[in-house]
Coordinates of N, CA and C in Angstrom, one line a residue:
X23 N 34.5 54.5 162.3 CA 35.9 54.5 161.9 C 36.2 53.1 161.4
X24 N 36.9 52.9 160.3 CA 37.3 51.6 159.7 C 38.6 51.2 160.3
X25 N 38.6 49.9 160.9 CA 39.8 49.4 161.4 C 40.0 48.0 160.8
X26 N 41.2 47.5 161.0 CA 41.5 46.1 160.6 C 41.7 45.4 162.0
X27 N 40.8 44.5 162.3 CA 40.8 43.8 163.6 C 41.6 42.5 163.4
X28 N 42.5 42.2 164.4 CA 43.3 41.0 164.4 C 43.1 40.3 165.8
X29 N 42.4 39.2 165.7 CA 42.1 38.4 166.9 C 43.0 37.2 166.9
X30 N 43.3 36.6 168.1 CA 44.1 35.4 168.3 C 43.5 34.3 167.4
X31 N 44.4 33.7 166.6 CA 44.0 32.5 165.8 C 43.0 32.7 164.7
X32 N 42.8 34.0 164.3 CA 41.8 34.3 163.2 C 42.5 35.2 162.2
X33 N 42.0 35.1 161.0 CA 42.4 36.0 159.9 C 42.0 37.4 160.2
X34 N 42.8 38.4 159.8 CA 42.4 39.8 160.0 C 41.2 40.2 159.2
X35 N 40.3 41.0 159.7 CA 39.1 41.4 159.0 C 38.8 42.9 159.3
X36 N 38.1 43.5 158.3 CA 37.8 44.9 158.4 C 36.5 45.0 159.3
X37 N 36.5 46.1 160.1 CA 35.4 46.3 161.0 C 35.1 47.8 161.2
X38 N 33.9 48.2 161.4 CA 33.6 49.6 161.7 C 33.3 49.8 163.2
X39 N 34.0 50.7 163.8 CA 33.7 51.0 165.3 C 33.6 52.5 165.5
X40 N 33.1 52.8 166.7 CA 33.1 54.2 167.1 C 34.5 54.6 167.5
X41 N 34.8 55.9 167.5 CA 36.2 56.3 167.9 C 36.3 56.8 169.3
X42 N 35.3 56.5 170.2 CA 35.4 57.0 171.6 C 36.3 56.0 172.3
X43 N 36.8 56.4 173.5 CA 37.7 55.6 174.3 C 37.1 54.2 174.7
X44 N 35.9 54.2 175.1 CA 35.3 52.9 175.5 C 35.2 51.9 174.3
X45 N 34.9 52.4 173.1 CA 34.9 51.5 171.9 C 36.3 50.9 171.6
X46 N 37.3 51.8 171.7 CA 38.7 51.4 171.5 C 39.1 50.4 172.5
X47 N 38.8 50.6 173.8 CA 39.2 49.7 174.8 C 38.4 48.3 174.7
X48 N 37.2 48.4 174.2 CA 36.5 47.1 174.0 C 37.1 46.2 172.9
X49 N 37.7 46.9 171.9 CA 38.4 46.1 170.9 C 39.6 45.4 171.3
X50 N 40.3 45.9 172.3 CA 41.5 45.3 172.8 C 41.4 44.6 174.2
X51 N 40.1 44.7 174.7 CA 39.8 44.1 175.9 C 40.6 44.7 177.1
X52 N 40.7 46.0 177.1 CA 41.5 46.6 178.2 C 42.0 48.0 177.8
X53 N 43.0 48.4 178.5 CA 43.7 49.7 178.3 C 44.4 49.7 176.9
X54 N 44.3 50.8 176.2 CA 44.9 50.9 174.9 C 46.3 51.4 174.9
X55 N 47.1 51.0 174.0 CA 48.5 51.5 173.8 C 48.7 51.6 172.3
X56 N 49.0 52.8 171.8 CA 49.2 52.9 170.3 C 50.7 52.6 170.0
X57 N 50.9 51.9 168.9 CA 52.3 51.7 168.4 C 52.3 52.4 167.1
X58 N 53.1 53.4 167.0 CA 53.2 54.2 165.8 C 54.1 53.5 164.7
X59 N 53.5 53.4 163.5 CA 54.1 52.7 162.4 C 54.8 53.8 161.5
X60 N 55.7 53.4 160.7 CA 56.4 54.3 159.8 C 55.6 54.9 158.7
X61 N 54.4 54.3 158.4 CA 53.6 54.8 157.3 C 52.5 55.7 157.8
X62 N 52.5 56.1 159.1 CA 51.5 57.0 159.6 C 50.3 56.3 160.2
X63 N 50.3 55.0 160.2 CA 49.2 54.2 160.8 C 49.5 53.8 162.2
X64 N 48.6 53.3 162.9 CA 48.7 52.9 164.3 C 48.3 51.5 164.5
X65 N 49.0 50.8 165.3 CA 48.5 49.5 165.8 C 48.1 49.7 167.3
X66 N 46.9 49.4 167.6 CA 46.4 49.6 168.9 C 46.3 48.3 169.7
X67 N 47.1 48.2 170.7 CA 47.2 46.9 171.5 C 46.7 47.1 172.9
X68 N 46.5 46.0 173.6 CA 46.2 46.1 175.1 C 47.5 46.4 175.8
X69 N 47.5 47.5 176.5 CA 48.7 47.9 177.2 C 49.2 46.9 178.2
X70 N 48.3 46.1 178.8 CA 48.7 45.1 179.8 C 48.5 43.7 179.3
X71 N 48.5 43.5 178.0 CA 48.3 42.2 177.4 C 49.2 41.1 177.9
X72 N 50.5 41.4 178.0 CA 51.5 40.4 178.5 C 51.3 40.2 180.0
X73 N 51.2 41.3 180.7 CA 51.1 41.3 182.2 C 49.8 40.5 182.6
X74 N 48.7 40.7 181.8 CA 47.5 40.0 182.2 C 47.4 38.5 181.7
X75 N 48.5 38.1 181.0 CA 48.5 36.7 180.5 C 47.7 36.5 179.3
X76 N 47.4 37.5 178.5 CA 46.6 37.3 177.3 C 47.4 36.4 176.3
X77 N 46.7 35.7 175.5 CA 47.3 34.7 174.5 C 48.2 35.5 173.5
X78 N 49.3 34.9 173.1 CA 50.1 35.6 172.1 C 49.3 35.6 170.8
X79 N 49.4 36.6 170.0 CA 48.6 36.8 168.8 C 49.5 36.8 167.6
X80 N 50.3 37.8 167.4 CA 51.1 38.0 166.2 C 52.4 38.5 166.6
X81 N 53.4 38.2 165.7 CA 54.7 38.8 165.8 C 54.6 40.2 165.3
X82 N 55.3 41.1 165.9 CA 55.5 42.5 165.3 C 56.9 42.6 164.9
X83 N 57.2 42.3 163.6 CA 58.5 42.1 163.1 C 59.1 40.9 163.8
X84 N 60.4 41.0 164.1 CA 61.0 39.9 164.8 C 61.4 40.4 166.2
X85 N 60.9 41.6 166.6 CA 61.3 42.2 167.8 C 60.3 41.9 169.0
X86 N 59.0 41.8 168.7 CA 58.1 41.7 169.8 C 56.9 40.8 169.4
X87 N 56.1 40.4 170.4 CA 54.9 39.6 170.2 C 53.8 40.4 170.8
X88 N 52.7 40.6 170.0 CA 51.5 41.3 170.5 C 50.6 40.2 171.1
X89 N 50.2 40.4 172.4 CA 49.3 39.5 173.1 C 47.9 40.1 173.1
X90 N 46.9 39.2 172.9 CA 45.5 39.6 172.9 C 45.1 40.2 171.6
X91 N 43.8 40.6 171.5 CA 43.3 41.2 170.2 C 43.9 42.6 170.1
X92 N 44.0 43.0 168.8 CA 44.5 44.3 168.5 C 43.9 44.8 167.2
X93 N 44.1 46.1 166.9 CA 43.6 46.5 165.6 C 44.5 47.6 165.0
X94 N 44.4 47.8 163.7 CA 45.2 48.8 163.0 C 44.2 49.9 162.6
X95 N 44.6 51.2 162.7 CA 43.8 52.3 162.3 C 44.7 53.4 161.7
X96 N 44.1 54.4 161.2 CA 44.9 55.5 160.7 C 45.1 56.6 161.8
X97 N 45.9 57.6 161.5 CA 46.1 58.7 162.4 C 46.1 60.0 161.6
X98 N 45.2 60.9 162.0 CA 45.1 62.1 161.3 C 45.9 63.2 162.0
X99 N 46.8 62.9 162.9 CA 47.6 63.9 163.6 C 47.1 64.4 164.9
X100 N 45.7 64.3 165.0 CA 45.1 64.7 166.2 C 44.3 63.5 166.9
X101 N 43.8 62.7 166.1 CA 42.9 61.6 166.6 C 43.1 60.3 165.8
X102 N 42.6 59.2 166.3 CA 42.6 58.0 165.5 C 41.7 58.2 164.4
X103 N 42.0 57.6 163.2 CA 41.1 57.8 162.0 C 40.9 56.4 161.3
X104 N 40.1 56.4 160.3 CA 39.8 55.2 159.5 C 41.1 54.8 158.8
X105 N 41.3 53.5 158.7 CA 42.4 53.0 158.0 C 42.0 53.0 156.5
X106 N 42.9 53.6 155.7 CA 42.7 53.7 154.2 C 42.9 52.4 153.6
X107 N 42.3 52.2 152.3 CA 42.3 51.0 151.6 C 43.7 50.4 151.5
X108 N 44.7 51.2 151.2 CA 46.1 50.7 151.0 C 46.6 50.1 152.3
X109 N 46.2 50.8 153.4 CA 46.6 50.3 154.8 C 45.9 49.0 155.1
X110 N 44.7 48.8 154.7 CA 43.9 47.6 155.0 C 44.6 46.4 154.3
X111 N 45.0 46.6 153.0 CA 45.6 45.6 152.2 C 47.0 45.3 152.8
X112 N 47.8 46.3 153.1 CA 49.1 46.1 153.7 C 49.1 45.3 155.0
X113 N 48.3 45.7 155.9 CA 48.3 45.0 157.2 C 47.5 43.7 157.2
X114 N 46.6 43.5 156.3 CA 45.9 42.2 156.1 C 47.0 41.2 155.7
X115 N 47.9 41.6 154.8 CA 48.9 40.7 154.3 C 50.0 40.5 155.4
X116 N 50.3 41.6 156.1 CA 51.3 41.5 157.2 C 50.9 40.5 158.3
X117 N 49.6 40.6 158.6 CA 49.2 39.7 159.8 C 48.3 38.5 159.3
X118 N 48.4 38.2 158.0 CA 47.6 37.0 157.6 C 48.1 35.7 158.1
X119 N 49.4 35.5 158.3 CA 49.9 34.3 158.9 C 49.5 34.2 160.3
X120 N 48.9 33.1 160.7 CA 48.6 32.8 162.1 C 49.7 32.0 162.7
X121 N 50.6 32.6 163.5 CA 51.8 31.9 164.0 C 51.4 30.9 165.1
X122 N 52.3 29.9 165.3 CA 52.3 29.0 166.4 C 53.4 29.4 167.4
X123 N 53.1 29.6 168.6 CA 54.0 30.0 169.6 C 54.4 28.8 170.5
X124 N 55.6 28.7 170.9 CA 56.1 27.6 171.8 C 55.9 28.0 173.3
X125 N 55.6 29.3 173.5 CA 55.5 29.9 174.9 C 56.8 30.0 175.6
X126 N 57.9 29.7 174.9 CA 59.2 29.9 175.4 C 59.9 31.1 174.8
X127 N 59.2 31.9 173.9 CA 59.8 33.0 173.3 C 60.1 34.1 174.3
X128 N 61.3 34.6 174.3 CA 61.7 35.7 175.3 C 60.8 36.9 175.1
X129 N 60.3 37.2 174.0 CA 59.4 38.4 173.7 C 58.1 38.3 174.4
X130 N 57.8 37.2 175.0 CA 56.5 37.0 175.8 C 56.6 37.6 177.2
X131 N 57.9 37.8 177.6 CA 58.1 38.3 179.0 C 57.7 39.8 179.0
X132 N 56.9 40.2 180.0 CA 56.6 41.7 180.1 C 57.8 42.5 180.3
X133 N 57.9 43.7 179.8 CA 59.0 44.6 180.0 C 58.5 46.0 180.1
X134 N 59.2 46.8 180.8 CA 58.9 48.2 180.9 C 60.1 49.0 180.4
X135 N 59.8 50.0 179.6 CA 60.9 50.9 179.2 C 60.8 52.2 180.0
X136 N 61.9 52.7 180.6 CA 61.9 53.9 181.3 C 62.8 54.9 180.7
X137 N 62.4 56.0 180.4 CA 63.2 57.1 179.8 C 63.5 58.2 180.8
X138 N 64.7 58.5 181.0 CA 65.0 59.6 181.9 C 65.5 60.8 181.1
X139 N 65.6 61.9 181.8 CA 66.1 63.1 181.2 C 66.7 64.0 182.3
X140 N 67.5 64.9 181.9 CA 68.1 65.9 182.8 C 67.4 67.2 182.6
X141 N 66.7 67.7 183.5 CA 66.0 69.0 183.4 C 66.9 70.1 182.9
X142 N 68.2 70.1 183.2 CA 69.1 71.1 182.7 C 69.2 71.1 181.2
X143 N 68.9 70.0 180.6 CA 69.0 69.9 179.1 C 67.8 70.5 178.4
X144 N 66.8 70.9 179.1 CA 65.6 71.4 178.5 C 65.8 72.9 178.3
X145 N 65.5 73.4 177.1 CA 65.7 74.8 176.8 C 64.8 75.8 177.6
X146 N 63.6 75.3 177.8 CA 62.6 76.2 178.5 C 62.8 76.3 180.0
X147 N 63.7 75.6 180.6 CA 63.8 75.6 182.0 C 64.9 76.5 182.4

């Protein structure tokens, strides 16, 4: 599977990896968490990157900071897939700038999002 790997302090680069869970976890140095992008691609990060104190890597827009190594891949609707050429170029440009962090950014604080629901609102219950 072709991915775009983004390591702390380095330019993004293309890499071929296996698509099994162990290979995916090796790339992010821990548990994986997919971030779904509007273009159908995925950014795969370490789920516990901030909690484990991994170094800040890149801004994700102006909303969040990804900590630790991560990669970008495609999504075929069922599984992770190779990143297509247009995705490689897009994300290479998006993550080409290597930012400097002050370590005072509020986005470096770990956070948990909890979603609740009322079972009565579910049609099938």
